Short mmCIF file of C-alpha atoms in Angstrom, two decimals:
data_model
loop_
_atom_site.label_atom_id
_atom_site.label_comp_id
_atom_site.label_asym_id
_atom_site.label_seq_id
_atom_site.Cartn_x
_atom_site.Cartn_y
_atom_site.Cartn_z
CA ASP A 1 73.56 45.46 132.61
CA PRO A 2 74.72 42.30 130.83
CA LYS A 3 78.29 42.34 129.53
CA GLU A 4 79.41 40.82 126.22
CA SER A 5 81.42 37.61 126.65
CA THR A 6 83.52 35.35 124.45
CA GLU A 7 83.04 32.56 127.02
CA ILE A 8 79.64 31.68 125.52
CA ALA A 9 79.59 29.29 122.54
CA PHE A 10 76.50 30.06 120.44
CA LYS A 11 75.61 28.01 117.34
CA ALA A 12 72.78 29.00 115.01
CA PRO A 13 72.49 29.02 111.22
CA ASP A 14 73.46 32.18 109.34
CA ILE A 15 70.43 31.62 107.11
CA ALA A 16 67.27 29.84 108.25
CA GLU A 17 65.03 28.61 105.46
CA ASN A 18 62.22 27.92 107.92
CA GLY A 19 61.92 30.58 110.63
CA ALA A 20 59.43 28.43 112.56
CA VAL A 21 62.13 25.96 113.68
CA VAL A 22 65.59 27.53 113.93
CA PRO A 23 68.07 25.23 115.75
CA VAL A 24 70.27 26.89 118.38
CA GLU A 25 72.93 25.52 120.73
CA ILE A 26 74.40 27.46 123.64
CA GLU A 27 77.22 26.40 125.92
CA SER A 28 78.55 28.53 128.76
CA LYS A 29 82.18 28.37 129.80
CA LEU A 30 81.52 30.95 132.52
CA PRO A 31 81.90 29.72 136.12
CA ASN A 32 78.75 29.25 138.23
CA THR A 33 76.30 29.45 135.33
CA ARG A 34 72.77 29.57 136.80
CA GLY A 35 70.63 30.15 133.72
CA ILE A 36 70.61 30.53 129.95
CA ALA A 37 68.06 32.60 128.03
CA ILE A 38 67.44 33.04 124.30
CA LEU A 39 66.11 36.39 123.09
CA VAL A 40 65.02 37.04 119.50
CA GLU A 41 65.11 40.79 118.95
CA LYS A 42 62.41 41.19 116.27
CA ASN A 43 59.90 38.63 117.58
CA PRO A 44 56.63 39.94 119.08
CA HIS A 45 57.72 38.28 122.35
CA VAL A 46 61.49 38.78 122.63
CA MET A 47 62.04 36.05 125.27
CA SER A 48 62.00 32.77 123.33
CA ALA A 49 63.30 30.38 125.98
CA GLU A 50 64.82 30.36 129.45
CA PHE A 51 66.59 27.47 131.14
CA MET A 52 67.64 27.08 134.75
CA ILE A 53 71.00 25.30 135.14
CA PRO A 54 71.19 23.25 138.39
CA ASP A 55 74.50 22.95 140.26
CA GLY A 56 76.67 20.17 138.86
CA THR A 57 74.95 20.27 135.47
CA GLU A 58 76.80 21.00 132.22
CA PRO A 59 75.67 24.48 131.12
CA PHE A 60 74.59 23.45 127.60
CA VAL A 61 71.21 23.74 125.88
CA ALA A 62 70.05 22.81 122.38
CA THR A 63 66.57 23.72 121.20
CA ARG A 64 64.64 25.22 118.31
CA VAL A 65 63.19 28.71 118.40
CA LYS A 66 60.81 30.61 116.18
CA VAL A 67 62.33 33.58 114.38
CA ALA A 68 59.61 35.72 112.80
CA GLU A 69 61.99 37.67 110.52
CA SER A 70 65.73 38.21 110.06
CA SER A 71 66.90 39.26 113.50
CA LEU A 72 69.67 39.38 116.06
CA ILE A 73 69.44 36.50 118.52
CA HIS A 74 70.98 37.01 121.95
CA ALA A 75 72.22 34.19 124.17
CA VAL A 76 72.17 35.50 127.75
CA VAL A 77 73.94 33.61 130.54
CA LYS A 78 73.23 34.36 134.20
CA THR A 79 76.04 33.64 136.69
CA ASP A 80 76.90 34.49 140.27
CA ALA A 81 78.95 37.38 138.84
CA GLY A 82 76.05 38.83 136.79
CA ALA A 83 74.68 38.46 133.28
CA PHE A 84 76.70 38.00 130.09
CA TYR A 85 75.67 37.67 126.45
CA THR A 86 76.73 36.97 122.90
CA THR A 87 74.78 37.76 119.73
CA LYS A 88 74.30 36.25 116.28
CA LEU A 89 72.41 37.55 113.24
CA VAL A 90 70.09 34.97 111.68
CA LYS A 91 68.55 35.75 108.29
CA VAL A 92 65.19 34.15 107.58
CA THR A 93 64.30 33.38 103.97
CA LEU A 94 60.64 33.15 103.02
CA GLY A 95 59.38 29.92 101.55
CA GLY A 96 62.82 28.30 101.70
CA CYS A 97 63.90 29.83 98.38
CA GLY A 98 67.23 31.10 99.66
CA GLY A 99 66.25 34.65 98.61
#
């Protein structure tokens, strides 16, 4: 089972006015990071993105994901020591009205 970690820096907006393109940035400070995955809890397909991190590469990814409705987003980091995660709640407003 993945363990929660404070060694994962996860940036995403608190409120997304357009759920179709929500910017996220994830950086792992965990040793021997092998992969980073982004899971959006309330999406029809929870797995939004998965990245393999080659040896010698900085474990940082920046992308945009679709968030169908306000949801927890999990950043999961795979290392030699197992899987770790951190979570952020992103609220999606409809029509960009801020409501």
